[in-house]
Short mmCIF file of C-alpha atoms and ligand atoms in Angstrom, two decimals:
data_model
loop_
_atom_site.label_atom_id
_atom_site.label_comp_id
_atom_site.label_asym_id
_atom_site.label_seq_id
_atom_site.Cartn_x
_atom_site.Cartn_y
_atom_site.Cartn_z
CA UNK A 1326 -250.91 -73.64 -43.80
CA UNK A 1327 -250.96 -69.97 -42.85
CA UNK A 1328 -248.48 -70.27 -39.97
CA UNK A 1329 -244.67 -70.26 -40.28
CA UNK A 1330 -243.29 -73.81 -40.55
CA UNK A 1331 -239.85 -74.56 -39.13
CA UNK A 1332 -237.92 -77.59 -40.42
CA UNK A 1333 -236.20 -79.81 -37.83
CA UNK A 1334 -233.95 -82.82 -37.78
CA UNK A 1335 -230.47 -83.09 -39.24
CA UNK A 1336 -229.67 -79.40 -39.68
CA UNK A 1337 -226.20 -78.14 -38.78
CA UNK A 1338 -224.95 -75.75 -41.47
CA UNK A 1339 -225.88 -73.05 -43.99
CA UNK A 1340 -226.44 -75.51 -46.82
CA UNK A 1341 -229.18 -77.24 -44.85
CA UNK A 1342 -230.72 -73.89 -44.03
CA UNK A 1343 -230.89 -72.99 -47.74
CA UNK A 1344 -232.39 -76.42 -48.53
CA UNK A 1345 -235.08 -75.91 -45.87
CA UNK A 1346 -235.84 -72.40 -47.17
CA UNK A 1347 -236.07 -73.82 -50.70
CA UNK A 1348 -238.72 -76.26 -49.46
CA UNK A 1349 -240.72 -73.31 -48.15
CA UNK A 1350 -239.76 -73.50 -44.45
CA UNK A 1351 -239.50 -70.25 -42.47
CA UNK A 1352 -236.28 -71.48 -40.84
CA UNK A 1353 -234.67 -74.45 -39.11
CA UNK A 1354 -234.69 -75.75 -35.52
CA UNK A 1355 -231.53 -77.49 -34.35
CA UNK A 1356 -231.19 -79.83 -31.37
CA UNK A 1357 -227.88 -81.63 -31.57
CA UNK A 1358 -226.06 -78.66 -33.14
CA UNK A 1359 -226.98 -76.25 -30.32
CA UNK A 1360 -226.22 -78.93 -27.74
CA UNK A 1361 -222.68 -78.95 -29.14
CA UNK A 1362 -221.81 -75.29 -28.51
CA UNK A 1363 -219.54 -73.67 -25.93
CA UNK A 1364 -222.65 -71.96 -24.48
CA UNK A 1365 -224.49 -75.24 -23.86
CA UNK A 1366 -224.56 -76.25 -20.18
CA UNK A 1367 -224.09 -79.95 -20.97
CA UNK A 1368 -220.99 -81.21 -19.05
CA UNK A 1369 -217.73 -81.16 -21.08
CA UNK A 1370 -217.06 -84.93 -20.85
CA UNK A 1371 -220.52 -85.51 -22.36
CA UNK A 1372 -219.84 -83.06 -25.20
CA UNK A 1373 -216.55 -84.91 -25.79
CA UNK A 1374 -218.49 -88.19 -26.25
CA UNK A 1375 -220.66 -86.57 -28.93
CA UNK A 1376 -217.68 -84.98 -30.71
CA UNK A 1377 -215.85 -88.32 -30.82
CA UNK A 1378 -218.91 -90.15 -32.23
CA UNK A 1379 -219.15 -91.06 -35.91
CA UNK A 1380 -222.43 -91.60 -37.79
CA UNK A 1381 -222.08 -95.30 -36.95
CA UNK A 1382 -222.15 -94.52 -33.22
CA UNK A 1383 -225.73 -93.17 -33.42
CA UNK A 1384 -228.48 -95.74 -33.08
CA UNK A 1385 -232.26 -95.98 -32.73
CA UNK A 1386 -233.35 -98.05 -29.75
CA UNK A 1387 -236.65 -98.99 -28.08
CA UNK A 1388 -234.85 -100.45 -25.08
CA UNK A 1389 -235.28 -97.42 -22.81
CA UNK A 1390 -239.07 -97.06 -22.60
CA UNK A 1391 -240.50 -98.99 -25.52
CA UNK A 1392 -240.58 -95.98 -27.88
CA UNK A 1393 -237.92 -95.43 -30.54
CA UNK A 1394 -235.24 -92.93 -29.45
CA UNK A 1395 -232.15 -91.94 -31.41
CA UNK A 1396 -229.14 -92.10 -29.09
CA UNK A 1397 -225.40 -92.53 -28.90
CA UNK A 1398 -224.62 -96.23 -28.79
CA UNK A 1399 -223.02 -96.66 -25.39
CA UNK A 1400 -222.52 -99.56 -22.98
CA UNK A 1401 -225.66 -98.40 -21.12
CA UNK A 1402 -227.79 -98.69 -24.29
CA UNK A 1403 -226.32 -102.11 -25.08
CA UNK A 1404 -226.98 -103.27 -21.50
CA UNK A 1405 -230.59 -101.99 -21.67
CA UNK A 1406 -231.09 -103.84 -24.95
CA UNK A 1407 -229.73 -107.04 -23.42
CA UNK A 1408 -232.12 -106.73 -20.48
CA UNK A 1409 -235.07 -106.64 -22.92
CA UNK A 1410 -238.11 -104.39 -23.40
CA UNK A 1411 -240.15 -103.20 -20.40
CA UNK A 1412 -243.52 -105.00 -20.59
CA UNK A 1413 -244.95 -105.13 -17.07
CA UNK A 1414 -245.21 -102.91 -14.00
CA UNK A 1415 -242.93 -105.36 -12.17
CA UNK A 1416 -240.29 -105.02 -14.86
CA UNK A 1417 -240.61 -101.20 -14.85
CA UNK A 1418 -240.23 -101.23 -11.05
CA UNK A 1419 -237.17 -103.49 -11.19
CA UNK A 1420 -235.55 -101.18 -13.74
CA UNK A 1421 -236.38 -98.11 -11.63
CA UNK A 1422 -234.88 -99.93 -8.61
CA UNK A 1423 -231.70 -100.63 -10.56
CA UNK A 1424 -231.46 -96.99 -11.63
CA UNK A 1425 -232.11 -95.83 -8.04
CA UNK A 1426 -229.30 -98.05 -6.70
CA UNK A 1427 -226.81 -96.82 -9.31
CA UNK A 1428 -227.79 -93.15 -9.05
CA UNK A 1429 -227.87 -93.03 -5.25
CA UNK A 1430 -231.27 -91.26 -5.34
CA UNK A 1431 -233.82 -92.01 -2.63
CA UNK A 1432 -237.21 -93.50 -3.53
CA UNK A 1433 -238.74 -90.22 -2.36
CA UNK A 1434 -236.60 -88.22 -4.89
CA UNK A 1435 -237.45 -90.73 -7.60
CA UNK A 1436 -241.18 -90.49 -6.85
CA UNK A 1437 -240.97 -86.67 -6.80
CA UNK A 1438 -239.29 -86.64 -10.25
CA UNK A 1439 -241.89 -89.11 -11.54
CA UNK A 1440 -244.82 -87.08 -10.22
CA UNK A 1441 -243.36 -83.85 -11.64
CA UNK A 1442 -243.49 -85.55 -15.04
CA UNK A 1443 -247.21 -86.13 -14.79
CA UNK A 1444 -248.03 -82.49 -15.57
CA UNK A 1445 -251.68 -83.19 -14.73
CA UNK A 1446 -251.81 -86.05 -17.25
CA UNK A 1447 -253.80 -89.17 -16.38
CA UNK A 1448 -251.08 -91.81 -16.42
CA UNK A 1449 -251.19 -95.21 -14.73
CA UNK A 1450 -248.25 -96.02 -12.43
CA UNK A 1451 -246.85 -98.43 -14.94
CA UNK A 1452 -247.11 -95.82 -17.77
CA UNK A 1453 -245.65 -93.21 -15.41
CA UNK A 1454 -242.65 -95.38 -14.60
CA UNK A 1455 -242.05 -96.02 -18.29
CA UNK A 1456 -242.41 -92.31 -19.12
CA UNK A 1457 -240.14 -91.37 -16.22
CA UNK A 1458 -237.42 -93.76 -17.30
CA UNK A 1459 -236.18 -91.79 -20.32
CA UNK A 1460 -235.97 -88.30 -18.75
CA UNK A 1461 -234.26 -89.77 -15.67
CA UNK A 1462 -231.68 -91.51 -17.81
CA UNK A 1463 -231.28 -88.40 -19.98
CA UNK A 1464 -230.83 -86.16 -16.93
CA UNK A 1465 -228.15 -88.47 -15.51
CA UNK A 1466 -225.97 -87.97 -18.58
CA UNK A 1467 -226.93 -84.53 -19.87
CA UNK A 1468 -227.14 -82.70 -16.52
CA UNK A 1469 -225.13 -84.79 -14.06
CA UNK A 1470 -222.45 -85.92 -16.56
CA UNK A 1471 -222.94 -89.62 -15.70
CA UNK A 1472 -222.21 -91.13 -19.13
CA UNK A 1473 -221.81 -94.51 -17.35
CA UNK A 1474 -225.40 -94.35 -16.06
CA UNK A 1475 -227.49 -92.22 -18.40
CA UNK A 1476 -228.34 -92.11 -22.09
CA UNK A 1477 -227.47 -89.43 -24.64
CA UNK A 1478 -230.11 -88.43 -27.19
CA UNK A 1479 -228.35 -87.71 -30.46
CA UNK A 1480 -229.36 -86.67 -33.95
CA UNK A 1481 -227.69 -88.35 -36.92
CA UNK A 1482 -225.79 -85.09 -37.47
CA UNK A 1483 -223.69 -85.97 -34.40
CA UNK A 1484 -221.38 -87.84 -36.76
CA UNK A 1485 -220.51 -84.72 -38.76
CA UNK A 1486 -220.26 -82.17 -35.94
CA UNK A 1487 -216.69 -81.66 -34.84
CA UNK A 1488 -216.47 -78.32 -33.04
CA UNK A 1489 -217.93 -76.29 -30.18
CA UNK A 1490 -218.60 -72.76 -31.45
CA UNK A 1491 -220.56 -70.28 -29.35
CA UNK A 1492 -224.22 -69.92 -30.38
CA UNK A 1493 -223.46 -66.48 -31.84
CA UNK A 1494 -220.52 -67.83 -33.89
CA UNK A 1495 -222.64 -70.74 -35.10
CA UNK A 1496 -225.55 -68.60 -36.25
CA UNK A 1497 -223.21 -66.08 -37.90
CA UNK A 1498 -221.34 -68.89 -39.70
CA UNK A 1499 -224.56 -70.52 -40.92
CA UNK A 1500 -226.00 -67.26 -42.23
CA UNK A 1501 -222.72 -66.52 -44.05
CA UNK A 1502 -222.67 -70.02 -45.57
CA UNK A 1503 -226.32 -69.73 -46.58
CA UNK A 1504 -225.65 -66.38 -48.26
CA UNK A 1505 -222.65 -67.85 -50.12
CA UNK A 1506 -224.72 -70.82 -51.34
CA UNK A 1507 -227.57 -68.57 -52.45
CA UNK A 1508 -225.16 -66.22 -54.26
CA UNK A 1509 -223.57 -69.21 -56.04
CA UNK A 1510 -227.04 -70.53 -57.00
CA UNK A 1511 -228.06 -67.09 -58.28
CA UNK A 1512 -224.87 -67.05 -60.37
CA UNK A 1513 -225.76 -70.47 -61.81
CA UNK A 1514 -229.25 -69.30 -62.68
CA UNK A 1515 -227.77 -66.22 -64.33
CA UNK A 1516 -225.41 -68.45 -66.38
CA UNK A 1517 -228.28 -70.66 -67.53
CA UNK A 1518 -230.21 -67.67 -68.80
CA UNK A 1519 -227.24 -66.44 -70.95
C1 LIG B 3010 -230.48 -83.89 -25.75
C2 LIG B 3010 -231.66 -84.16 -26.62
C3 LIG B 3010 -232.89 -84.43 -26.02
C4 LIG B 3010 -234.00 -84.69 -26.80
N1 LIG B 3010 -235.20 -84.94 -26.19
C5 LIG B 3010 -236.29 -85.14 -26.96
C6 LIG B 3010 -237.56 -85.35 -26.36
O1 LIG B 3010 -237.70 -85.35 -25.14
N2 LIG B 3010 -238.63 -85.55 -27.17
C7 LIG B 3010 -238.52 -85.55 -28.54
O2 LIG B 3010 -239.52 -85.71 -29.25
N3 LIG B 3010 -237.32 -85.37 -29.12
C8 LIG B 3010 -236.23 -85.16 -28.37
N4 LIG B 3010 -235.01 -84.97 -28.97
C9 LIG B 3010 -234.93 -85.07 -30.43
C10 LIG B 3010 -235.16 -83.72 -31.06
O3 LIG B 3010 -236.52 -83.59 -31.32
C11 LIG B 3010 -234.35 -83.63 -32.34
O4 LIG B 3010 -233.05 -83.54 -31.94
C12 LIG B 3010 -234.81 -82.43 -33.16
O5 LIG B 3010 -235.75 -82.86 -34.09
C13 LIG B 3010 -233.71 -81.75 -33.88
O6 LIG B 3010 -232.97 -82.64 -34.65
P1 LIG B 3010 -231.38 -82.46 -34.70
O7 LIG B 3010 -230.87 -82.91 -33.36
O8 LIG B 3010 -230.95 -83.34 -35.84
O9 LIG B 3010 -231.14 -81.00 -34.95
C14 LIG B 3010 -233.89 -84.69 -28.22
C15 LIG B 3010 -232.66 -84.44 -28.82
C16 LIG B 3010 -231.55 -84.17 -28.06
C17 LIG B 3010 -230.24 -83.89 -28.75
#
């Protein structure tokens, strides 16, 4: 293609950046890594949950809205899995009612959030409720800090991230690492030629 391609998923350090560049990418996009920075507005107790997680604490589940999402395995995720997949409008409504009770939101607030999600798309009420479920649960944890109520989207890299640098420190560190790796590789290539 003639447009710049950015690699995403699983990047967190300079070595990954070099690997992506080697594959012809113009750069990398990082979700989990930027979430875990001192600049990120995610509440501190939530960041602490991510930092404490190992690779085994990240799971892929369809229990939230029927689509696969990679998340931290928490009691909420386990409870959602036990309650089964959402299949009908009645089930979607019951789950929304449960969330509303726990969150203390009014039906009016819930409906407003749901409608805001429509973005002019033609969604049935049942599809809308399903689509609304994930962002509502994400917002509970990631914005409101309710790790007991919401879900936490997490890349597999969560298991290897152990610090909270600022974004500037992170980018600087990655570029330095990438330069070191490329210098070492250039040295290797030089050695092979001799
Ligand atoms: C807090 C959070 C929210 C996310 N929300 C979405 C989403 O709404 N839709 C989506 O396709 N991916 C979502 N993702 C997954 C990102 O697309 C994924 O993290 C991205 O590919 C970068 O991968 P990385 O986290 O390994 O860097 C989310 C990830 C995180 C950490």
